[in-house]
Amino acid sequence: MGAAHFLYQDKSECRFLNGTRRVRYLYRTFYDRQEFLRFDSARGEYEAVSALGKGIAEAFNRDKHELQYQKTGVDRFCRHNYEVFESASVVGRRAKPTVSISPTKLDPASPNTILLCTARGFYPVEIMVRWLKNGRPEEEGVAFGEELQNGDWTYQLQVMLETQPQRGDVYACQVEHASLEAPITVQWEPRSSNSAKSKLWTGIVSAVIGVIFFAMGLSLYLKSKTGESGGAG
C-alpha cells in the first residue's frame, strides 16, 4: 500500500443579498475534506468547527492584526470582486426560488418531527433561509445542507428543523434572495394525524357495535324468558 495523502484547503466565500448592500464573508479551512476552522464576518471572529480547530481559533482571535485582516475581507475580497465581474451578464441574472415544507417522522414512537424547507430554482447562489416558530427565529435543532447545482444553472438548498410541535404552534420557513422584492414565507401547522383519527373512529364504531349486540342479546334473552313463562302457564 502506498503512503496516505491528505489535503489541506482554504476556501473563501462571499454571500450577497440585494447586490452588495448585505455581504457576508466566510473564510473556511479544511483538512482531509473536513472543515475544522472558519472565520465568519457576521460573527467577526474565528470559530472552531471541530476539535482540531479549537486551539487555532483561540490563537487567531487573540491576534488583533489577523482579525482586522479578515474583517476587511467583506470589502477587500467580496465587494471588490463583485465590481470586477459586475459587467458580466451572469452577475445580473436572477431566478426566483420556489419554497416548500415537508414534514416527516423518522421514529413513530418519538415526539420529534422533522420539518424540511426546500428552496429550488434560484440564482445567484447566495440565499438566506431561516426557520420561525410562532413568529420568532428558531435556531435550536436547525441543520443546513449544501447549495446543490441543478442542470439549468440554478441551485437548490434544504434546511432541516427537528422540533416537538404542539397544537397551536405555527412554523414558517422564510427565504430572502436577490431576486425577491420581499422575503418568501411558507407556513406549516401541526394537525392531528390520520392514524389518530382512524383509531378514534375505530373505537367509536366498536362501541356502537358492542351496544347493538348487547341490545340484541338482551332482547333474545327477554323473549326466551317470556316464552318459558307462557309455557309454564
mmCIF file of C-alpha atoms in Angstrom:
data_model
loop_
_atom_site.group_PDB
_atom_site.id
_atom_site.type_symbol
_atom_site.label_atom_id
_atom_site.label_comp_id
_atom_site.label_asym_id
_atom_site.label_seq_id
_atom_site.Cartn_x
_atom_site.Cartn_y
_atom_site.Cartn_z
ATOM 1 C CA MET A 1 0.000 0.000 0.000
ATOM 2 C CA GLY A 2 1.216 3.471 -0.825
ATOM 3 C CA ALA A 3 1.585 6.328 1.611
ATOM 4 C CA ALA A 4 -1.626 8.113 2.613
ATOM 5 C CA HIS A 5 -2.271 11.528 1.095
ATOM 6 C CA PHE A 6 -4.143 14.260 2.968
ATOM 7 C CA LEU A 7 -5.441 17.517 1.554
ATOM 8 C CA TYR A 8 -5.288 20.911 3.262
ATOM 9 C CA GLN A 9 -7.579 23.503 1.691
ATOM 10 C CA ASP A 10 -8.601 27.129 2.277
ATOM 11 C CA LYS A 11 -11.875 28.384 0.828
ATOM 12 C CA SER A 12 -13.174 31.953 0.703
ATOM 13 C CA GLU A 13 -16.877 32.584 0.103
ATOM 14 C CA CYS A 14 -18.933 35.706 -0.497
ATOM 15 C CA ARG A 15 -22.677 35.683 0.063
ATOM 16 C CA PHE A 16 -24.570 38.662 -1.321
ATOM 17 C CA LEU A 17 -28.100 39.900 -0.677
ATOM 18 C CA ASN A 18 -29.530 42.840 -2.644
ATOM 19 C CA GLY A 19 -26.369 43.361 -4.636
ATOM 20 C CA THR A 20 -23.619 44.493 -2.269
ATOM 21 C CA ARG A 21 -25.892 46.024 0.375
ATOM 22 C CA ARG A 22 -25.630 42.954 2.586
ATOM 23 C CA VAL A 23 -22.445 40.934 2.230
ATOM 24 C CA ARG A 24 -21.270 38.000 4.318
ATOM 25 C CA TYR A 25 -17.645 36.831 4.021
ATOM 26 C CA LEU A 26 -16.591 33.298 5.030
ATOM 27 C CA TYR A 27 -13.004 32.046 5.246
ATOM 28 C CA ARG A 28 -13.108 28.263 5.722
ATOM 29 C CA THR A 29 -10.253 25.803 6.338
ATOM 30 C CA PHE A 30 -10.392 22.075 5.590
ATOM 31 C CA TYR A 31 -8.156 19.097 6.355
ATOM 32 C CA ASP A 32 -8.777 15.718 4.762
ATOM 33 C CA ARG A 33 -12.052 17.103 3.305
ATOM 34 C CA GLN A 34 -13.360 18.011 6.785
ATOM 35 C CA GLU A 35 -13.874 21.669 7.766
ATOM 36 C CA PHE A 36 -12.212 22.455 11.105
ATOM 37 C CA LEU A 37 -11.868 26.255 11.217
ATOM 38 C CA ARG A 38 -13.980 29.184 9.988
ATOM 39 C CA PHE A 39 -13.987 32.969 10.043
ATOM 40 C CA ASP A 40 -17.454 34.459 9.590
ATOM 41 C CA SER A 41 -17.791 38.212 9.077
ATOM 42 C CA ALA A 42 -21.242 38.018 10.666
ATOM 43 C CA ARG A 43 -19.525 36.949 13.912
ATOM 44 C CA GLY A 44 -16.350 38.975 13.478
ATOM 45 C CA GLU A 45 -14.111 36.200 14.808
ATOM 46 C CA TYR A 46 -12.822 32.703 14.183
ATOM 47 C CA GLU A 47 -14.817 29.690 15.306
ATOM 48 C CA ALA A 48 -13.790 26.063 15.643
ATOM 49 C CA VAL A 49 -15.932 23.735 13.553
ATOM 50 C CA SER A 50 -14.242 20.656 15.039
ATOM 51 C CA ALA A 51 -11.898 19.894 17.948
ATOM 52 C CA LEU A 52 -8.906 20.239 15.610
ATOM 53 C CA GLY A 53 -9.623 23.947 15.134
ATOM 54 C CA LYS A 54 -10.232 24.900 18.778
ATOM 55 C CA GLY A 55 -6.670 25.912 19.678
ATOM 56 C CA ILE A 56 -6.115 27.650 16.324
ATOM 57 C CA ALA A 57 -9.332 29.666 16.654
ATOM 58 C CA GLU A 58 -8.382 30.830 20.149
ATOM 59 C CA ALA A 59 -4.902 31.887 18.966
ATOM 60 C CA PHE A 60 -6.227 33.770 15.910
ATOM 61 C CA ASN A 61 -8.882 35.534 17.999
ATOM 62 C CA ARG A 62 -6.123 36.896 20.247
ATOM 63 C CA ASP A 63 -4.269 38.263 17.203
ATOM 64 C CA LYS A 64 -5.780 41.710 16.522
ATOM 65 C CA HIS A 65 -3.937 42.089 13.199
ATOM 66 C CA GLU A 66 -5.242 38.734 11.916
ATOM 67 C CA LEU A 67 -8.808 39.569 12.932
ATOM 68 C CA GLN A 68 -8.639 43.009 11.311
ATOM 69 C CA TYR A 69 -7.308 41.488 8.091
ATOM 70 C CA GLN A 70 -10.178 39.007 7.897
ATOM 71 C CA LYS A 71 -12.765 41.649 8.785
ATOM 72 C CA THR A 72 -11.683 43.655 5.729
ATOM 73 C CA GLY A 73 -12.468 40.625 3.545
ATOM 74 C CA VAL A 74 -16.024 41.895 3.024
ATOM 75 C CA ASP A 75 -14.690 44.900 1.062
ATOM 76 C CA ARG A 76 -11.229 43.682 0.010
ATOM 77 C CA PHE A 77 -12.382 40.346 -1.389
ATOM 78 C CA CYS A 78 -16.169 40.293 -1.794
ATOM 79 C CA ARG A 79 -17.253 43.762 -2.906
ATOM 80 C CA HIS A 80 -14.092 44.252 -4.972
ATOM 81 C CA ASN A 81 -14.600 41.035 -6.969
ATOM 82 C CA TYR A 82 -18.303 41.762 -7.361
ATOM 83 C CA GLU A 83 -17.489 45.060 -9.037
ATOM 84 C CA VAL A 84 -14.851 43.409 -11.245
ATOM 85 C CA PHE A 85 -17.348 40.873 -12.613
ATOM 86 C CA GLU A 86 -20.420 43.093 -12.484
ATOM 87 C CA SER A 87 -20.163 43.822 -16.194
ATOM 88 C CA ALA A 88 -20.552 40.120 -16.982
ATOM 89 C CA SER A 89 -24.100 39.091 -17.835
ATOM 90 C CA VAL A 90 -24.131 36.317 -15.225
ATOM 91 C CA VAL A 91 -23.983 38.867 -12.394
ATOM 92 C CA GLY A 92 -27.233 40.488 -13.442
ATOM 93 C CA ARG A 93 -29.093 37.214 -13.886
ATOM 94 C CA ARG A 94 -31.881 36.480 -11.410
ATOM 95 C CA ALA A 95 -34.037 33.393 -10.861
ATOM 96 C CA LYS A 96 -36.641 33.366 -8.097
ATOM 97 C CA PRO A 97 -36.771 30.402 -5.693
ATOM 98 C CA THR A 98 -39.824 28.260 -5.038
ATOM 99 C CA VAL A 99 -40.195 27.245 -1.387
ATOM 100 C CA SER A 100 -41.922 24.228 0.161
ATOM 101 C CA ILE A 101 -42.110 22.494 3.561
ATOM 102 C CA SER A 102 -42.178 18.702 4.012
ATOM 103 C CA PRO A 103 -42.905 17.202 7.465
ATOM 104 C CA THR A 104 -41.846 13.668 8.402
ATOM 105 C CA LYS A 105 -41.322 11.475 11.473
ATOM 106 C CA LEU A 106 -38.207 9.302 11.492
ATOM 107 C CA ASP A 107 -39.371 7.375 14.552
ATOM 108 C CA PRO A 108 -43.145 6.868 15.105
ATOM 109 C CA ALA A 109 -42.512 6.476 18.837
ATOM 110 C CA SER A 110 -40.637 9.782 19.110
ATOM 111 C CA PRO A 111 -42.450 13.091 19.733
ATOM 112 C CA ASN A 112 -39.982 14.835 17.399
ATOM 113 C CA THR A 113 -40.967 15.878 13.883
ATOM 114 C CA ILE A 114 -38.546 16.713 11.074
ATOM 115 C CA LEU A 115 -39.531 19.761 9.015
ATOM 116 C CA LEU A 116 -37.625 20.140 5.765
ATOM 117 C CA CYS A 117 -37.674 23.502 3.986
ATOM 118 C CA THR A 118 -36.587 23.279 0.357
ATOM 119 C CA ALA A 119 -35.737 26.288 -1.817
ATOM 120 C CA ARG A 120 -35.442 25.386 -5.509
ATOM 121 C CA GLY A 121 -34.529 27.038 -8.787
ATOM 122 C CA PHE A 122 -32.764 30.165 -7.517
ATOM 123 C CA TYR A 123 -29.853 32.155 -8.930
ATOM 124 C CA PRO A 124 -27.419 33.551 -7.849
ATOM 125 C CA VAL A 125 -26.336 31.039 -5.221
ATOM 126 C CA GLU A 126 -26.371 33.450 -2.260
ATOM 127 C CA ILE A 127 -29.558 32.894 -0.268
ATOM 128 C CA MET A 128 -30.755 33.244 3.324
ATOM 129 C CA VAL A 129 -33.119 30.654 4.793
ATOM 130 C CA ARG A 130 -34.355 30.678 8.371
ATOM 131 C CA TRP A 131 -36.979 28.946 10.484
ATOM 132 C CA LEU A 132 -39.570 30.804 12.558
ATOM 133 C CA LYS A 133 -41.705 29.370 15.356
ATOM 134 C CA ASN A 134 -44.745 31.463 16.288
ATOM 135 C CA GLY A 135 -43.114 34.450 14.588
ATOM 136 C CA ARG A 136 -39.744 34.140 16.351
ATOM 137 C CA PRO A 137 -36.463 32.868 14.857
ATOM 138 C CA GLU A 138 -35.778 29.228 15.719
ATOM 139 C CA GLU A 139 -32.095 28.237 15.876
ATOM 140 C CA GLU A 140 -32.013 25.110 18.034
ATOM 141 C CA GLY A 141 -32.411 21.912 16.054
ATOM 142 C CA VAL A 142 -31.664 23.603 12.699
ATOM 143 C CA ALA A 143 -29.279 21.977 10.192
ATOM 144 C CA PHE A 144 -28.225 23.486 6.853
ATOM 145 C CA GLY A 145 -27.456 21.460 3.772
ATOM 146 C CA GLU A 146 -25.121 22.494 0.969
ATOM 147 C CA GLU A 147 -26.283 24.503 -2.039
ATOM 148 C CA LEU A 148 -26.661 21.988 -4.871
ATOM 149 C CA GLN A 149 -26.398 22.840 -8.558
ATOM 150 C CA ASN A 150 -29.225 21.960 -10.917
ATOM 151 C CA GLY A 151 -28.681 21.254 -14.563
ATOM 152 C CA ASP A 152 -30.043 24.660 -15.634
ATOM 153 C CA TRP A 153 -27.520 26.844 -13.731
ATOM 154 C CA THR A 154 -29.878 27.281 -10.794
ATOM 155 C CA TYR A 155 -29.464 25.978 -7.251
ATOM 156 C CA GLN A 156 -31.429 24.275 -4.501
ATOM 157 C CA LEU A 157 -30.968 24.261 -0.730
ATOM 158 C CA GLN A 158 -32.559 22.279 2.100
ATOM 159 C CA VAL A 159 -32.713 23.441 5.718
ATOM 160 C CA MET A 160 -33.953 20.989 8.353
ATOM 161 C CA LEU A 161 -35.658 21.699 11.673
ATOM 162 C CA GLU A 162 -36.112 18.981 14.304
ATOM 163 C CA THR A 163 -38.785 20.017 16.794
ATOM 164 C CA GLN A 164 -41.666 18.882 19.009
ATOM 165 C CA PRO A 165 -44.726 20.682 17.578
ATOM 166 C CA GLN A 166 -47.627 21.402 19.896
ATOM 167 C CA ARG A 167 -51.214 22.101 18.896
ATOM 168 C CA GLY A 168 -51.490 25.809 18.067
ATOM 169 C CA ASP A 169 -47.832 26.246 17.047
ATOM 170 C CA VAL A 170 -47.172 27.902 13.696
ATOM 171 C CA TYR A 171 -43.873 27.209 11.916
ATOM 172 C CA ALA A 172 -42.618 29.209 8.953
ATOM 173 C CA CYS A 173 -39.708 28.951 6.559
ATOM 174 C CA GLN A 174 -38.576 32.405 5.437
ATOM 175 C CA VAL A 175 -36.353 32.898 2.385
ATOM 176 C CA GLU A 176 -34.504 36.037 1.295
ATOM 177 C CA HIS A 177 -32.846 36.271 -2.115
ATOM 178 C CA ALA A 178 -31.567 38.908 -4.509
ATOM 179 C CA SER A 179 -34.342 38.043 -6.988
ATOM 180 C CA LEU A 180 -37.086 38.854 -4.465
ATOM 181 C CA GLU A 181 -38.520 42.250 -3.608
ATOM 182 C CA ALA A 182 -39.769 40.810 -0.308
ATOM 183 C CA PRO A 183 -38.990 37.548 1.535
ATOM 184 C CA ILE A 184 -40.993 34.407 0.762
ATOM 185 C CA THR A 185 -42.647 32.900 3.857
ATOM 186 C CA VAL A 186 -44.261 29.451 3.823
ATOM 187 C CA GLN A 187 -46.154 28.278 6.927
ATOM 188 C CA TRP A 188 -46.839 24.858 8.457
ATOM 189 C CA GLU A 189 -49.100 23.969 11.391
ATOM 190 C CA PRO A 190 -49.289 20.595 13.189
ATOM 191 C CA ARG A 191 -52.566 18.740 12.821
ATOM 192 C CA SER A 192 -53.898 15.554 14.352
ATOM 193 C CA SER A 193 -52.606 12.632 12.333
ATOM 194 C CA ASN A 194 -54.803 10.435 10.150
ATOM 195 C CA SER A 195 -53.815 7.428 12.250
ATOM 196 C CA ALA A 196 -55.108 9.109 15.402
ATOM 197 C CA LYS A 197 -58.385 9.950 13.670
ATOM 198 C CA SER A 198 -58.618 6.378 12.383
ATOM 199 C CA LYS A 199 -58.118 4.983 15.891
ATOM 200 C CA LEU A 200 -60.774 7.336 17.242
ATOM 201 C CA TRP A 201 -63.345 6.275 14.634
ATOM 202 C CA THR A 202 -62.452 2.618 15.136
ATOM 203 C CA GLY A 203 -63.136 2.979 18.861
ATOM 204 C CA ILE A 204 -66.466 4.723 18.238
ATOM 205 C CA VAL A 205 -67.616 2.102 15.708
ATOM 206 C CA SER A 206 -66.568 -0.737 18.035
ATOM 207 C CA ALA A 207 -68.523 0.831 20.907
ATOM 208 C CA VAL A 208 -71.650 1.221 18.737
ATOM 209 C CA ILE A 209 -71.423 -2.398 17.504
ATOM 210 C CA GLY A 210 -70.974 -3.569 21.096
ATOM 211 C CA VAL A 211 -74.124 -1.711 22.178
ATOM 212 C CA ILE A 212 -76.097 -3.205 19.253
ATOM 213 C CA PHE A 213 -75.042 -6.755 20.069
ATOM 214 C CA PHE A 214 -75.774 -6.211 23.757
ATOM 215 C CA ALA A 215 -79.293 -4.938 22.901
ATOM 216 C CA MET A 216 -79.917 -7.881 20.564
ATOM 217 C CA GLY A 217 -78.736 -10.349 23.193
ATOM 218 C CA LEU A 218 -80.882 -8.734 25.858
ATOM 219 C CA SER A 219 -83.931 -8.822 23.546
ATOM 220 C CA LEU A 220 -83.436 -12.518 22.788
ATOM 221 C CA TYR A 221 -82.996 -13.286 26.471
ATOM 222 C CA LEU A 222 -86.199 -11.443 27.418
ATOM 223 C CA LYS A 223 -88.114 -13.211 24.625
ATOM 224 C CA SER A 224 -86.906 -16.597 25.837
ATOM 225 C CA LYS A 225 -87.918 -15.812 29.405
ATOM 226 C CA THR A 226 -91.334 -14.697 28.171
ATOM 227 C CA GLY A 227 -91.722 -17.944 26.228
ATOM 228 C CA GLU A 228 -90.809 -20.030 29.270
ATOM 229 C CA SER A 229 -93.343 -18.158 31.406
ATOM 230 C CA GLY A 230 -96.123 -18.721 28.821
ATOM 231 C CA GLY A 231 -95.316 -22.441 28.525
ATOM 232 C CA ALA A 232 -95.394 -22.892 32.285
ATOM 233 C CA GLY A 233 -98.889 -21.275 32.426
#
